[in-house]
C-alpha positions as a Python dict, from the first residue, in 0.01 Angstrom:
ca = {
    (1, 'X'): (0, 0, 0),
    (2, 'X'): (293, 220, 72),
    (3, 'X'): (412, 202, -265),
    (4, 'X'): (139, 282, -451),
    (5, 'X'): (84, 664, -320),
    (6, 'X'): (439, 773, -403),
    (7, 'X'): (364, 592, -787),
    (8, 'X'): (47, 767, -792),
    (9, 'X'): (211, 1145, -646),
    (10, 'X'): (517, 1089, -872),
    (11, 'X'): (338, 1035, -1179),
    (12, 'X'): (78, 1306, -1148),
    (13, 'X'): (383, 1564, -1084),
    (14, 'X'): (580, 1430, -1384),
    (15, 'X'): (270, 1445, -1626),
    (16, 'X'): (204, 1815, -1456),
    (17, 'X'): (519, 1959, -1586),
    (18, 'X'): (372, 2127, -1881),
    (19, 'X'): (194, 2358, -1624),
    (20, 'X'): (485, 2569, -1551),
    (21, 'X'): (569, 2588, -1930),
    (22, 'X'): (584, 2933, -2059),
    (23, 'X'): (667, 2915, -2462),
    (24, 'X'): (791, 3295, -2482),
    (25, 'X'): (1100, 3133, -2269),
    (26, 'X'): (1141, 2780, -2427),
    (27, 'X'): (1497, 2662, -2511),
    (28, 'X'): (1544, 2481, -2832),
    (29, 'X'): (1843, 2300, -2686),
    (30, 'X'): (1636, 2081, -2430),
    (31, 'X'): (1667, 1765, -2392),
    (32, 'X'): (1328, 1607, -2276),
    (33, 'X'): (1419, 1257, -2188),
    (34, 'X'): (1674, 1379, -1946),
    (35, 'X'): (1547, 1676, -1758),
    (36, 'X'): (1209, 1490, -1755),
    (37, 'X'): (1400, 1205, -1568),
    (38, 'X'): (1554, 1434, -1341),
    (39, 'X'): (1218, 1670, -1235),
    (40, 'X'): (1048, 1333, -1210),
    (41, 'X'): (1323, 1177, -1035),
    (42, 'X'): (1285, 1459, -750),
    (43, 'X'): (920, 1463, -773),
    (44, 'X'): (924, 1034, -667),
    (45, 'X'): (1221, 1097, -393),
    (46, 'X'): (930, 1393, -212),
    (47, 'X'): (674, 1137, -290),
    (48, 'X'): (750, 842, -113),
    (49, 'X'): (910, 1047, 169),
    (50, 'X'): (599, 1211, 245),
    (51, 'X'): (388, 813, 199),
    (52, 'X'): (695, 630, 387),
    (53, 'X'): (706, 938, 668),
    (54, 'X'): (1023, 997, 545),
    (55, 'X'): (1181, 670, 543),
    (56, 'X'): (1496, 609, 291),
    (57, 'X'): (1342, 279, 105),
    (58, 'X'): (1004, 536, 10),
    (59, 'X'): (1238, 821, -107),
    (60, 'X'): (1417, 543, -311),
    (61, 'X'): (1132, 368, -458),
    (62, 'X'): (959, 707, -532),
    (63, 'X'): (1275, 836, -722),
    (64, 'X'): (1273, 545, -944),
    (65, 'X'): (918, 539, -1024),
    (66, 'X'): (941, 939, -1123),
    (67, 'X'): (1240, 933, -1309),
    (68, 'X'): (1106, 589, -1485),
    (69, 'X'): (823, 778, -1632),
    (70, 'X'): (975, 1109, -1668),
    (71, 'X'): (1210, 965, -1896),
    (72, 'X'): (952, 804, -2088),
    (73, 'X'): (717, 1078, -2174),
    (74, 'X'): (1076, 1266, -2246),
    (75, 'X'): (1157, 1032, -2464),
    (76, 'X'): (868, 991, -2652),
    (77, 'X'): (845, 1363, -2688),
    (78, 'X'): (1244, 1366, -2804),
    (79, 'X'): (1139, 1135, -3046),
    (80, 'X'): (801, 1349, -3205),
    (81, 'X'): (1050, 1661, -3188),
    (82, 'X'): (1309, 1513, -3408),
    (83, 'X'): (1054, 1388, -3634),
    (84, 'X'): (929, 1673, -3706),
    (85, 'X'): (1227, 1887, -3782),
    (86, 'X'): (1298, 1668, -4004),
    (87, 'X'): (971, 1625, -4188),
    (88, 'X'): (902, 2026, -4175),
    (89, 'X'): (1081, 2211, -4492),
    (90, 'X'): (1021, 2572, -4384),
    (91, 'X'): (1301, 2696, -4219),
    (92, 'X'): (1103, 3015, -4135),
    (93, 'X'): (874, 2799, -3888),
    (94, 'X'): (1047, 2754, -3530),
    (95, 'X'): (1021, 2447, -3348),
    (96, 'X'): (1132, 2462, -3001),
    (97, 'X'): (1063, 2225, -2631),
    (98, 'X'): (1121, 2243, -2319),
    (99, 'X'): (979, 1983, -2053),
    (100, 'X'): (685, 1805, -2201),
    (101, 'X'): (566, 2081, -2432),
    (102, 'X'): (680, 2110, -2829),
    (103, 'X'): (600, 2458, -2938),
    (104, 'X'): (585, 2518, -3336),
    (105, 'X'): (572, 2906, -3413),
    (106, 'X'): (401, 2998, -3762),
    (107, 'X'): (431, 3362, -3801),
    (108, 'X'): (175, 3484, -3958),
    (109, 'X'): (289, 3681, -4186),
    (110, 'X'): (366, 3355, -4368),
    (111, 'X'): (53, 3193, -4312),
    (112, 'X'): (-171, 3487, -4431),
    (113, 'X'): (-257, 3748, -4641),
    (114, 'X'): (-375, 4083, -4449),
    (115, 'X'): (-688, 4083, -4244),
    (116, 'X'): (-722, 3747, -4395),
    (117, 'X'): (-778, 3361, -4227),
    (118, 'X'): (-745, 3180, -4554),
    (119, 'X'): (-384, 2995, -4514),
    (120, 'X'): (-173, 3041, -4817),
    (121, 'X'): (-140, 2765, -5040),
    (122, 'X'): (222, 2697, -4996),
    (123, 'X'): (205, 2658, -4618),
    (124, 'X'): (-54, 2344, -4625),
    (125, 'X'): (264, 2103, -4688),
    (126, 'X'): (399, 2206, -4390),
    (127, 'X'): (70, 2169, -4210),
    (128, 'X'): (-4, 1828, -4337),
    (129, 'X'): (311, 1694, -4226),
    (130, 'X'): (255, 1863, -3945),
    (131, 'X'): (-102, 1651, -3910),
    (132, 'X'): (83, 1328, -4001),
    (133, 'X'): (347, 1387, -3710),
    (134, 'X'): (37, 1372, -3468),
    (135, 'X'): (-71, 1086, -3659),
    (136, 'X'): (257, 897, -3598),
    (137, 'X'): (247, 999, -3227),
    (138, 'X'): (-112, 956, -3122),
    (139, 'X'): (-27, 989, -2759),
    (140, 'X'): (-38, 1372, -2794),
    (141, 'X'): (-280, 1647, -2823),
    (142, 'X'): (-222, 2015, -3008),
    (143, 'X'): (-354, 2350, -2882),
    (144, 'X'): (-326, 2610, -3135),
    (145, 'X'): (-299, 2953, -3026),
    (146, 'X'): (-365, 3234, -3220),
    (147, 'X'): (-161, 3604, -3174),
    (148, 'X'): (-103, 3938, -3347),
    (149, 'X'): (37, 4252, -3277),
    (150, 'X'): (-105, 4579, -3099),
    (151, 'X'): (-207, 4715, -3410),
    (152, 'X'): (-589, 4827, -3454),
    (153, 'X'): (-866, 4751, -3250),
    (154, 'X'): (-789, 4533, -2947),
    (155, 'X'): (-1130, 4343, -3013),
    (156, 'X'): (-1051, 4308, -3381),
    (157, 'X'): (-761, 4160, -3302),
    (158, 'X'): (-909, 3913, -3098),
    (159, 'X'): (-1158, 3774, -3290),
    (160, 'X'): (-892, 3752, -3616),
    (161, 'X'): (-710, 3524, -3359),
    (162, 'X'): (-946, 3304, -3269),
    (163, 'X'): (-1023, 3288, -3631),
    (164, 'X'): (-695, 3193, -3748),
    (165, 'X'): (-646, 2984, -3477),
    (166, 'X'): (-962, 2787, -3612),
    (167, 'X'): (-876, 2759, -3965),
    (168, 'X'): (-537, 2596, -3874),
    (169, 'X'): (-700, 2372, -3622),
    (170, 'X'): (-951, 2260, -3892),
    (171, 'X'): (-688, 2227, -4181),
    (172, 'X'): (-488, 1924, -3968),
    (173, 'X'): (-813, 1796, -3849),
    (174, 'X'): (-915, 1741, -4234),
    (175, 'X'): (-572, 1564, -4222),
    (176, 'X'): (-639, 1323, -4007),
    (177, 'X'): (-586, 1442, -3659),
    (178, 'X'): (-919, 1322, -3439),
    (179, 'X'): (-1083, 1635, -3333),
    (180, 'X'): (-1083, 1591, -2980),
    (181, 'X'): (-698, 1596, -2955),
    (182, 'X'): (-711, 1968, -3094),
    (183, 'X'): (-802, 2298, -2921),
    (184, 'X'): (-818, 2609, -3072),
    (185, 'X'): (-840, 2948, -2911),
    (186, 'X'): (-701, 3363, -2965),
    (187, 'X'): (-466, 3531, -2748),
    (188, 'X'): (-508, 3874, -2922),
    (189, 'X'): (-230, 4108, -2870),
    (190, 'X'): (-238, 3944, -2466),
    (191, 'X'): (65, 3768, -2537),
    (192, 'X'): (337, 3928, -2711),
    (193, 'X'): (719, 3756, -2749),
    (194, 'X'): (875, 4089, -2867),
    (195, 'X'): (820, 4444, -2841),
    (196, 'X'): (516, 4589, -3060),
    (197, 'X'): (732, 4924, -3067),
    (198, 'X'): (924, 4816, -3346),
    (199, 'X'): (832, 4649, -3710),
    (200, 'X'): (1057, 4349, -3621),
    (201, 'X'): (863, 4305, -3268),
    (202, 'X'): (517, 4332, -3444),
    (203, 'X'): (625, 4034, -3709),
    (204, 'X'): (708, 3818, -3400),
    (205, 'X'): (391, 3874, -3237),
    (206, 'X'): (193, 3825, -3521),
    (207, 'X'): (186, 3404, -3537),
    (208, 'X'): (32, 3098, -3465),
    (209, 'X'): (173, 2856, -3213),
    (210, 'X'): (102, 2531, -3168),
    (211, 'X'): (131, 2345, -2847),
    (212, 'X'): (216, 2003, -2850),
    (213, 'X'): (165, 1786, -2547),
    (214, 'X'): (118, 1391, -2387),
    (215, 'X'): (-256, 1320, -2421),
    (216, 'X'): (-282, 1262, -2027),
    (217, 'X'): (-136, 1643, -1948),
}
């Protein structure tokens, strides 16, 4: 019975990581496998200390349980990540992880014409193989996110998010994503990742992200 709780506390604070995952700060270097392993690792040792009252054999078994299944949602996610650089051709689009989360960043400048939501014709390649990446890793779900810059009508700006945000969501859906593993919602000008004070900042802020994450986050 004792060694049940810390499995059960370990895994729910591995598969919780993606919580404290802010994509304006994610570092395309990470390696998710091994800092997954680690945070888990940590997570199990406080785990079976606090089921065990803090006897060694609980901290123990609770470390290897959380860095057991940190390392395999890292590595699964290592896996997607590499698979998709590799299938993506657009070296404009930025893929970058951290934890358990995948970001993809589509500005969208290259996604759309002006005041538009109808994606351009030579960016649905990149979202089908895109779709089929979720396809090969079904474990995961995708939350696109829709921005823009500070430019016109805050409420405008909204709504064009949500909207683009949609169409994307429905173009890998018609690829063969289920629907239920995809969300779809506007951020507006809420979120920026650069200043809106300069032409450069705007482009960054205008964009599409998609969030990539294990199904049971």
């Amino acid at each position: 019975m004792t060694f049940r709780l810390p499995m059960a506390v370990a895994a729910c604070g591995v598969l919780g990581l993606s919580a404290c995952t802010d994509p304006a700060q994610l570092n395309p270097d990470t390696n998710y496998t091994r800092d997954n392993a680690i945070v888990g690792g940590a997570l199990g040792t406080v785990a079976g200390l606090a089921a065990t009252g803090g006897r060694a054999k609980g901290a123990l078994a609770g470390a290897a349980i959380g860095a057991g299944a940190g390392a395999l949602i890292g590595n699964q996610m290592d896996k997607q990540a590499a698979a998709l650089r590799q299938s993506i051709g657009d070296n404009r689009i930025i893929i970058n992880q951290q934890g358990d989360v995948l970001v993809v960043t589509l500005p969208q400048d290259i996604l759309f014409d002006v005041d538009s939501t109808a994606v351009r014709a030579d960016l649905q390649d990149e979202l089908r193989a895109l779709a089929l990446n979720l396809n090969e890793f079904p474990d995961t779900t995708a939350q696109v996110v829709g921005h823009t810059d500070n430019t016109g009508d805050a409420t405008y700006n909204q709504d064009l998010s949500v909207r683009r945000a949609q169409t994307v969501s429905n173009i890998i859906a018609a690829n063969g994503v289920a629907p239920t593993r995809l969300t779809a919602l506007g951020r507006g000008e809420d979120a920026p990742v650069a200043s809106n004070l300069s032409e450069e900042g705007r482009a960054q802020n205008r964009r599409v992200d998609i969030l990539i994450r294990p199904a049971s986050t």
